[in-house]
């Protein structure tokens, strides 16, 4: 077994981004829309009253169910069906990190977000401009401004941002490590804050060299995971539900 990194790479940065953009309080009821492995939901649950985390992957939700607490619940749900699961004005905040680029029915999902948010409630979302699935279809700011207004949101912030340099570099190194060592990811406890990999062959000298460089880069990663810069990696959205919506 080879220790690689604390947290899903980049999740530490995303959690700090959320905390820097949202005024989370002990009274807040939060929806994590597209929670994945639950790292963010678990971290945020320590700051708020409750977190309801949903995802379209049955396997992910089944796995995360064992980590539920009185403040943190997981459910399998298509975001198009949020209105069938939750009542109007159920949440103070919604977090939706790197999800909307995968989802079908963007308009319906945004309508549902508005429905389940309380008046003056806040939605924070990140949308990669380009990923393995191609370009995000709705990346024209003029279109998005009109679209969000039509859905009953005021735009508090909408900017292009980029991941910190060393966080992006770590991604590249892990890809190379997998190729060099022939590693496969092993299922681990979602909340033990580690990524572990199992080697299928004896580590080579090249792999050991990569390990050393990775350790150095990871050390520098601690200095930039709280930095937020303009760039072209993703769109950061902070939207507030208009108070006159019922």
PDB file of C-alpha atoms in Angstrom:
ATOM      1  CA  UNK A   1       0.000   0.000   0.000  1.00  0.00           C
ATOM      2  CA  UNK A   2       1.341   3.417  -0.933  1.00  0.00           C
ATOM      3  CA  UNK A   3       0.217   6.615   0.778  1.00  0.00           C
ATOM      4  CA  UNK A   4      -0.483   9.310  -1.781  1.00  0.00           C
ATOM      5  CA  UNK A   5      -2.276  12.329  -0.399  1.00  0.00           C
ATOM      6  CA  UNK A   6      -4.660  13.741   2.190  1.00  0.00           C
ATOM      7  CA  UNK A   7      -8.177  14.378   0.898  1.00  0.00           C
ATOM      8  CA  UNK A   8      -9.274  13.992  -2.655  1.00  0.00           C
ATOM      9  CA  UNK A   9      -6.788  16.218  -4.482  1.00  0.00           C
ATOM     10  CA  UNK A  10      -8.369  19.640  -4.852  1.00  0.00           C
ATOM     11  CA  UNK A  11     -11.122  19.013  -2.284  1.00  0.00           C
ATOM     12  CA  UNK A  12      -9.241  20.844   0.448  1.00  0.00           C
ATOM     13  CA  UNK A  13      -9.122  23.895  -1.840  1.00  0.00           C
ATOM     14  CA  UNK A  14     -12.834  23.584  -2.711  1.00  0.00           C
ATOM     15  CA  UNK A  15     -13.806  23.410   0.960  1.00  0.00           C
ATOM     16  CA  UNK A  16     -11.875  26.593   1.707  1.00  0.00           C
ATOM     17  CA  UNK A  17     -13.389  28.258  -1.353  1.00  0.00           C
ATOM     18  CA  UNK A  18     -16.880  27.458  -0.019  1.00  0.00           C
ATOM     19  CA  UNK A  19     -16.050  28.804   3.426  1.00  0.00           C
ATOM     20  CA  UNK A  20     -14.606  31.992   1.910  1.00  0.00           C
ATOM     21  CA  UNK A  21     -17.701  32.666  -0.224  1.00  0.00           C
ATOM     22  CA  UNK A  22     -20.551  31.536   2.058  1.00  0.00           C
ATOM     23  CA  UNK A  23     -21.360  32.911   5.480  1.00  0.00           C
ATOM     24  CA  UNK A  24     -22.087  29.529   7.062  1.00  0.00           C
ATOM     25  CA  UNK A  25     -23.805  29.610  10.444  1.00  0.00           C
ATOM     26  CA  UNK A  26     -25.023  27.099  13.016  1.00  0.00           C
ATOM     27  CA  UNK A  27     -28.595  27.857  11.930  1.00  0.00           C
ATOM     28  CA  UNK A  28     -28.083  26.942   8.279  1.00  0.00           C
ATOM     29  CA  UNK A  29     -29.720  23.988   6.564  1.00  0.00           C
ATOM     30  CA  UNK A  30     -27.502  23.128   3.601  1.00  0.00           C
ATOM     31  CA  UNK A  31     -28.048  21.024   0.473  1.00  0.00           C
ATOM     32  CA  UNK A  32     -24.961  19.502  -1.139  1.00  0.00           C
ATOM     33  CA  UNK A  33     -26.220  18.839  -4.658  1.00  0.00           C
ATOM     34  CA  UNK A  34     -23.989  16.220  -6.259  1.00  0.00           C
ATOM     35  CA  UNK A  35     -22.043  15.283  -3.133  1.00  0.00           C
ATOM     36  CA  UNK A  36     -19.817  12.577  -4.617  1.00  0.00           C
ATOM     37  CA  UNK A  37     -17.755  10.829  -1.943  1.00  0.00           C
ATOM     38  CA  UNK A  38     -19.046  13.233   0.702  1.00  0.00           C
ATOM     39  CA  UNK A  39     -15.826  14.995   1.691  1.00  0.00           C
ATOM     40  CA  UNK A  40     -17.335  18.471   1.357  1.00  0.00           C
ATOM     41  CA  UNK A  41     -20.639  17.534   3.009  1.00  0.00           C
ATOM     42  CA  UNK A  42     -18.796  15.998   5.949  1.00  0.00           C
ATOM     43  CA  UNK A  43     -16.587  19.051   6.434  1.00  0.00           C
ATOM     44  CA  UNK A  44     -19.429  21.566   6.086  1.00  0.00           C
ATOM     45  CA  UNK A  45     -21.659  19.621   8.514  1.00  0.00           C
ATOM     46  CA  UNK A  46     -19.363  20.690  11.341  1.00  0.00           C
ATOM     47  CA  UNK A  47     -20.190  24.349  10.653  1.00  0.00           C
ATOM     48  CA  UNK A  48     -23.974  24.267  10.136  1.00  0.00           C
ATOM     49  CA  UNK A  49     -27.216  22.880  11.571  1.00  0.00           C
ATOM     50  CA  UNK A  50     -27.774  20.125   8.979  1.00  0.00           C
ATOM     51  CA  UNK A  51     -26.465  18.989   5.605  1.00  0.00           C
ATOM     52  CA  UNK A  52     -28.571  16.993   3.173  1.00  0.00           C
ATOM     53  CA  UNK A  53     -26.243  15.462   0.586  1.00  0.00           C
ATOM     54  CA  UNK A  54     -27.619  13.970  -2.629  1.00  0.00           C
ATOM     55  CA  UNK A  55     -26.040  12.278  -5.630  1.00  0.00           C
ATOM     56  CA  UNK A  56     -27.140  10.413  -8.769  1.00  0.00           C
ATOM     57  CA  UNK A  57     -24.758   7.511  -8.061  1.00  0.00           C
ATOM     58  CA  UNK A  58     -26.414   4.698  -6.104  1.00  0.00           C
ATOM     59  CA  UNK A  59     -23.032   3.167  -5.285  1.00  0.00           C
ATOM     60  CA  UNK A  60     -21.696   6.407  -3.802  1.00  0.00           C
ATOM     61  CA  UNK A  61     -24.807   6.944  -1.670  1.00  0.00           C
ATOM     62  CA  UNK A  62     -24.838   3.331  -0.492  1.00  0.00           C
ATOM     63  CA  UNK A  63     -21.226   3.685   0.618  1.00  0.00           C
ATOM     64  CA  UNK A  64     -21.764   7.073   2.293  1.00  0.00           C
ATOM     65  CA  UNK A  65     -24.847   5.928   4.213  1.00  0.00           C
ATOM     66  CA  UNK A  66     -22.592   4.298   6.827  1.00  0.00           C
ATOM     67  CA  UNK A  67     -21.150   7.733   7.651  1.00  0.00           C
ATOM     68  CA  UNK A  68     -24.420   9.515   8.326  1.00  0.00           C
ATOM     69  CA  UNK A  69     -24.816  11.487  11.542  1.00  0.00           C
ATOM     70  CA  UNK A  70     -27.642  13.420  13.155  1.00  0.00           C
ATOM     71  CA  UNK A  71     -26.456  16.452  11.157  1.00  0.00           C
ATOM     72  CA  UNK A  72     -25.530  14.743   7.897  1.00  0.00           C
ATOM     73  CA  UNK A  73     -27.807  12.629   5.689  1.00  0.00           C
ATOM     74  CA  UNK A  74     -27.215  11.095   2.248  1.00  0.00           C
ATOM     75  CA  UNK A  75     -29.833  10.314  -0.406  1.00  0.00           C
ATOM     76  CA  UNK A  76     -29.874   9.009  -3.958  1.00  0.00           C
ATOM     77  CA  UNK A  77     -31.572  11.659  -6.084  1.00  0.00           C
ATOM     78  CA  UNK A  78     -31.671  13.107  -9.583  1.00  0.00           C
ATOM     79  CA  UNK A  79     -31.472  16.906  -9.285  1.00  0.00           C
ATOM     80  CA  UNK A  80     -34.360  17.129 -11.741  1.00  0.00           C
ATOM     81  CA  UNK A  81     -36.509  15.621  -8.979  1.00  0.00           C
ATOM     82  CA  UNK A  82     -35.513  17.920  -6.118  1.00  0.00           C
ATOM     83  CA  UNK A  83     -38.993  19.433  -6.119  1.00  0.00           C
ATOM     84  CA  UNK A  84     -40.500  15.998  -5.487  1.00  0.00           C
ATOM     85  CA  UNK A  85     -38.205  15.255  -2.553  1.00  0.00           C
ATOM     86  CA  UNK A  86     -38.080  18.572  -0.677  1.00  0.00           C
ATOM     87  CA  UNK A  87     -40.603  21.230   0.208  1.00  0.00           C
ATOM     88  CA  UNK A  88     -40.346  24.862  -0.829  1.00  0.00           C
ATOM     89  CA  UNK A  89     -37.956  27.014   1.195  1.00  0.00           C
ATOM     90  CA  UNK A  90     -36.196  24.011   2.757  1.00  0.00           C
ATOM     91  CA  UNK A  91     -32.583  25.221   2.612  1.00  0.00           C
ATOM     92  CA  UNK A  92     -30.584  28.309   3.527  1.00  0.00           C
ATOM     93  CA  UNK A  93     -27.635  27.389   1.287  1.00  0.00           C
ATOM     94  CA  UNK A  94     -27.024  25.093  -1.673  1.00  0.00           C
ATOM     95  CA  UNK A  95     -23.571  23.864  -2.700  1.00  0.00           C
ATOM     96  CA  UNK A  96     -23.122  22.395  -6.180  1.00  0.00           C
ATOM     97  CA  UNK A  97     -19.471  21.762  -6.998  1.00  0.00           C
ATOM     98  CA  UNK A  98     -18.476  20.594 -10.503  1.00  0.00           C
ATOM     99  CA  UNK A  99     -21.870  19.003 -11.159  1.00  0.00           C
ATOM    100  CA  UNK A 100     -23.913  21.129 -13.569  1.00  0.00           C
ATOM    101  CA  UNK A 101     -21.634  20.364 -16.518  1.00  0.00           C
ATOM    102  CA  UNK A 102     -22.697  16.703 -16.229  1.00  0.00           C
ATOM    103  CA  UNK A 103     -26.390  17.263 -15.586  1.00  0.00           C
ATOM    104  CA  UNK A 104     -29.228  17.058 -18.067  1.00  0.00           C
ATOM    105  CA  UNK A 105     -32.006  19.610 -17.718  1.00  0.00           C
ATOM    106  CA  UNK A 106     -30.009  22.666 -16.620  1.00  0.00           C
ATOM    107  CA  UNK A 107     -33.080  24.911 -16.640  1.00  0.00           C
ATOM    108  CA  UNK A 108     -35.168  22.455 -14.604  1.00  0.00           C
ATOM    109  CA  UNK A 109     -32.387  21.994 -12.042  1.00  0.00           C
ATOM    110  CA  UNK A 110     -31.934  25.739 -11.561  1.00  0.00           C
ATOM    111  CA  UNK A 111     -35.703  26.100 -11.164  1.00  0.00           C
ATOM    112  CA  UNK A 112     -35.621  23.385  -8.493  1.00  0.00           C
ATOM    113  CA  UNK A 113     -32.736  25.077  -6.687  1.00  0.00           C
ATOM    114  CA  UNK A 114     -34.763  28.284  -6.553  1.00  0.00           C
ATOM    115  CA  UNK A 115     -37.812  26.391  -5.306  1.00  0.00           C
ATOM    116  CA  UNK A 116     -36.122  24.641  -2.369  1.00  0.00           C
ATOM    117  CA  UNK A 117     -34.046  27.684  -1.348  1.00  0.00           C
ATOM    118  CA  UNK A 118     -35.447  30.057   1.242  1.00  0.00           C
ATOM    119  CA  UNK A 119     -35.892  33.706   0.259  1.00  0.00           C
ATOM    120  CA  UNK A 120     -32.466  35.374   0.251  1.00  0.00           C
ATOM    121  CA  UNK A 121     -30.963  31.880   0.319  1.00  0.00           C
ATOM    122  CA  UNK A 122     -27.626  31.448  -1.491  1.00  0.00           C
ATOM    123  CA  UNK A 123     -26.469  28.979  -4.135  1.00  0.00           C
ATOM    124  CA  UNK A 124     -22.738  28.456  -4.655  1.00  0.00           C
ATOM    125  CA  UNK A 125     -21.726  26.482  -7.740  1.00  0.00           C
ATOM    126  CA  UNK A 126     -18.561  25.804  -9.688  1.00  0.00           C
ATOM    127  CA  UNK A 127     -18.672  24.739 -13.324  1.00  0.00           C
ATOM    128  CA  UNK A 128     -15.517  23.633 -15.169  1.00  0.00           C
ATOM    129  CA  UNK A 129     -15.240  25.503 -18.445  1.00  0.00           C
ATOM    130  CA  UNK A 130     -13.623  22.444 -20.005  1.00  0.00           C
ATOM    131  CA  UNK A 131     -13.258  18.891 -18.716  1.00  0.00           C
ATOM    132  CA  UNK A 132     -13.305  15.313 -20.020  1.00  0.00           C
ATOM    133  CA  UNK A 133     -16.885  15.851 -21.181  1.00  0.00           C
ATOM    134  CA  UNK A 134     -16.006  18.886 -23.296  1.00  0.00           C
ATOM    135  CA  UNK A 135     -16.986  22.522 -22.973  1.00  0.00           C
ATOM    136  CA  UNK A 136     -19.772  23.596 -20.634  1.00  0.00           C
ATOM    137  CA  UNK A 137     -22.595  24.550 -22.980  1.00  0.00           C
ATOM    138  CA  UNK A 138     -23.679  27.670 -21.122  1.00  0.00           C
ATOM    139  CA  UNK A 139     -20.445  29.615 -20.638  1.00  0.00           C
ATOM    140  CA  UNK A 140     -21.523  32.937 -22.129  1.00  0.00           C
ATOM    141  CA  UNK A 141     -21.812  35.429 -19.279  1.00  0.00           C
ATOM    142  CA  UNK A 142     -24.398  37.615 -21.025  1.00  0.00           C
ATOM    143  CA  UNK A 143     -26.642  34.593 -21.532  1.00  0.00           C
ATOM    144  CA  UNK A 144     -26.125  33.401 -17.953  1.00  0.00           C
ATOM    145  CA  UNK A 145     -26.981  36.801 -16.467  1.00  0.00           C
ATOM    146  CA  UNK A 146     -30.334  36.827 -18.245  1.00  0.00           C
ATOM    147  CA  UNK A 147     -30.930  33.141 -17.554  1.00  0.00           C
ATOM    148  CA  UNK A 148     -30.342  33.353 -13.790  1.00  0.00           C
ATOM    149  CA  UNK A 149     -32.508  36.467 -13.589  1.00  0.00           C
ATOM    150  CA  UNK A 150     -35.324  34.573 -15.294  1.00  0.00           C
ATOM    151  CA  UNK A 151     -34.938  31.767 -12.759  1.00  0.00           C
ATOM    152  CA  UNK A 152     -35.351  34.223  -9.867  1.00  0.00           C
ATOM    153  CA  UNK A 153     -31.732  34.727  -8.812  1.00  0.00           C
ATOM    154  CA  UNK A 154     -29.636  37.804  -8.167  1.00  0.00           C
ATOM    155  CA  UNK A 155     -25.993  37.367  -9.123  1.00  0.00           C
ATOM    156  CA  UNK A 156     -23.705  38.144  -6.201  1.00  0.00           C
ATOM    157  CA  UNK A 157     -20.620  36.848  -8.001  1.00  0.00           C
ATOM    158  CA  UNK A 158     -19.905  35.287 -11.393  1.00  0.00           C
ATOM    159  CA  UNK A 159     -16.245  35.044 -12.377  1.00  0.00           C
ATOM    160  CA  UNK A 160     -13.795  32.813 -14.171  1.00  0.00           C
ATOM    161  CA  UNK A 161     -11.308  31.259 -11.740  1.00  0.00           C
ATOM    162  CA  UNK A 162      -8.449  28.804 -11.786  1.00  0.00           C
ATOM    163  CA  UNK A 163      -7.177  26.072  -9.502  1.00  0.00           C
ATOM    164  CA  UNK A 164      -3.968  26.906  -7.614  1.00  0.00           C
ATOM    165  CA  UNK A 165      -0.760  26.071  -9.472  1.00  0.00           C
ATOM    166  CA  UNK A 166       0.489  23.315  -7.161  1.00  0.00           C
ATOM    167  CA  UNK A 167      -2.929  21.697  -6.844  1.00  0.00           C
ATOM    168  CA  UNK A 168      -3.070  21.380 -10.640  1.00  0.00           C
ATOM    169  CA  UNK A 169       0.484  20.074 -10.688  1.00  0.00           C
ATOM    170  CA  UNK A 170      -0.407  17.366  -8.166  1.00  0.00           C
ATOM    171  CA  UNK A 171      -3.159  16.140 -10.508  1.00  0.00           C
ATOM    172  CA  UNK A 172      -0.594  15.722 -13.283  1.00  0.00           C
ATOM    173  CA  UNK A 173       1.860  13.935 -11.020  1.00  0.00           C
ATOM    174  CA  UNK A 174      -0.757  11.447  -9.827  1.00  0.00           C
ATOM    175  CA  UNK A 175      -1.648  10.674 -13.444  1.00  0.00           C
ATOM    176  CA  UNK A 176       2.021  10.007 -14.170  1.00  0.00           C
ATOM    177  CA  UNK A 177       2.416   7.946 -11.010  1.00  0.00           C
ATOM    178  CA  UNK A 178      -0.420   5.673 -12.116  1.00  0.00           C
ATOM    179  CA  UNK A 179       1.152   5.226 -15.531  1.00  0.00           C
ATOM    180  CA  UNK A 180       4.652   4.601 -14.174  1.00  0.00           C
ATOM    181  CA  UNK A 181       3.663   2.200 -11.399  1.00  0.00           C
ATOM    182  CA  UNK A 182       0.553   0.581 -12.880  1.00  0.00           C
ATOM    183  CA  UNK A 183      -1.522   1.508  -9.829  1.00  0.00           C
ATOM    184  CA  UNK A 184      -5.192   1.002  -9.225  1.00  0.00           C
ATOM    185  CA  UNK A 185      -7.238   2.990  -6.752  1.00  0.00           C
ATOM    186  CA  UNK A 186      -8.472   1.012  -3.786  1.00  0.00           C
ATOM    187  CA  UNK A 187     -11.820   1.766  -2.209  1.00  0.00           C
ATOM    188  CA  UNK A 188     -11.222   3.490   1.111  1.00  0.00           C
ATOM    189  CA  UNK A 189     -13.159   5.074   3.915  1.00  0.00           C
ATOM    190  CA  UNK A 190     -14.563   8.323   2.453  1.00  0.00           C
ATOM    191  CA  UNK A 191     -13.861  10.204   5.656  1.00  0.00           C
ATOM    192  CA  UNK A 192     -10.427   8.879   6.624  1.00  0.00           C
ATOM    193  CA  UNK A 193      -9.085  11.757   4.489  1.00  0.00           C
ATOM    194  CA  UNK A 194      -6.696   9.639   2.457  1.00  0.00           C
ATOM    195  CA  UNK A 195      -6.313   8.361  -1.046  1.00  0.00           C
ATOM    196  CA  UNK A 196      -4.604   4.975  -1.142  1.00  0.00           C
ATOM    197  CA  UNK A 197      -3.331   3.031  -4.104  1.00  0.00           C
ATOM    198  CA  UNK A 198      -2.283  -0.580  -4.447  1.00  0.00           C
ATOM    199  CA  UNK A 199       0.788  -1.394  -6.508  1.00  0.00           C
ATOM    200  CA  UNK A 200       0.467  -4.213  -9.022  1.00  0.00           C
ATOM    201  CA  UNK A 201       4.212  -4.587  -9.369  1.00  0.00           C
ATOM    202  CA  UNK A 202       7.406  -3.771  -7.488  1.00  0.00           C
ATOM    203  CA  UNK A 203       8.044   0.016  -7.462  1.00  0.00           C
ATOM    204  CA  UNK A 204      10.597   1.045 -10.064  1.00  0.00           C
ATOM    205  CA  UNK A 205      13.342   3.644  -9.648  1.00  0.00           C
ATOM    206  CA  UNK A 206      11.292   6.021 -11.813  1.00  0.00           C
ATOM    207  CA  UNK A 207       8.349   5.581  -9.472  1.00  0.00           C
ATOM    208  CA  UNK A 208      10.510   6.309  -6.430  1.00  0.00           C
ATOM    209  CA  UNK A 209      11.793   9.498  -8.086  1.00  0.00           C
ATOM    210  CA  UNK A 210       8.208  10.552  -8.795  1.00  0.00           C
ATOM    211  CA  UNK A 211       7.370   9.903  -5.137  1.00  0.00           C
ATOM    212  CA  UNK A 212      10.111  12.277  -3.987  1.00  0.00           C
ATOM    213  CA  UNK A 213       9.003  15.032  -6.368  1.00  0.00           C
ATOM    214  CA  UNK A 214       5.381  14.464  -5.388  1.00  0.00           C
ATOM    215  CA  UNK A 215       6.225  14.930  -1.697  1.00  0.00           C
ATOM    216  CA  UNK A 216       7.940  18.256  -2.445  1.00  0.00           C
ATOM    217  CA  UNK A 217       5.039  19.496  -4.588  1.00  0.00           C
ATOM    218  CA  UNK A 218       2.522  18.406  -1.979  1.00  0.00           C
ATOM    219  CA  UNK A 219       4.413  20.421   0.642  1.00  0.00           C
ATOM    220  CA  UNK A 220       4.101  23.565  -1.530  1.00  0.00           C
ATOM    221  CA  UNK A 221       0.428  22.739  -2.058  1.00  0.00           C
ATOM    222  CA  UNK A 222      -0.153  23.732   1.582  1.00  0.00           C
ATOM    223  CA  UNK A 223       0.880  27.282   0.720  1.00  0.00           C
ATOM    224  CA  UNK A 224      -1.555  27.811  -2.151  1.00  0.00           C
ATOM    225  CA  UNK A 225      -4.696  25.823  -1.321  1.00  0.00           C
ATOM    226  CA  UNK A 226      -6.267  28.990   0.137  1.00  0.00           C
ATOM    227  CA  UNK A 227      -5.539  31.140  -2.904  1.00  0.00           C
ATOM    228  CA  UNK A 228      -8.250  32.175  -5.366  1.00  0.00           C
ATOM    229  CA  UNK A 229      -7.208  33.640  -8.716  1.00  0.00           C
ATOM    230  CA  UNK A 230      -8.930  34.711 -11.889  1.00  0.00           C
ATOM    231  CA  UNK A 231      -8.402  32.263 -14.707  1.00  0.00           C
ATOM    232  CA  UNK A 232     -10.125  30.025 -17.217  1.00  0.00           C
ATOM    233  CA  UNK A 233     -10.511  26.691 -15.394  1.00  0.00           C
ATOM    234  CA  UNK A 234     -14.057  27.093 -14.124  1.00  0.00           C
ATOM    235  CA  UNK A 235     -16.917  29.494 -13.480  1.00  0.00           C
ATOM    236  CA  UNK A 236     -17.642  30.440  -9.875  1.00  0.00           C
ATOM    237  CA  UNK A 237     -21.285  31.320  -9.236  1.00  0.00           C
ATOM    238  CA  UNK A 238     -22.714  32.837  -6.063  1.00  0.00           C
ATOM    239  CA  UNK A 239     -26.449  33.413  -6.565  1.00  0.00           C
ATOM    240  CA  UNK A 240     -29.050  34.741  -4.156  1.00  0.00           C
ATOM    241  CA  UNK A 241     -32.738  33.898  -4.415  1.00  0.00           C
ATOM    242  CA  UNK A 242     -34.792  37.037  -4.956  1.00  0.00           C
ATOM    243  CA  UNK A 243     -36.890  37.857  -1.929  1.00  0.00           C
ATOM    244  CA  UNK A 244     -40.145  38.375  -3.813  1.00  0.00           C
ATOM    245  CA  UNK A 245     -40.228  34.771  -5.025  1.00  0.00           C
ATOM    246  CA  UNK A 246     -42.732  32.545  -3.215  1.00  0.00           C
TER     247      UNK A 246
END
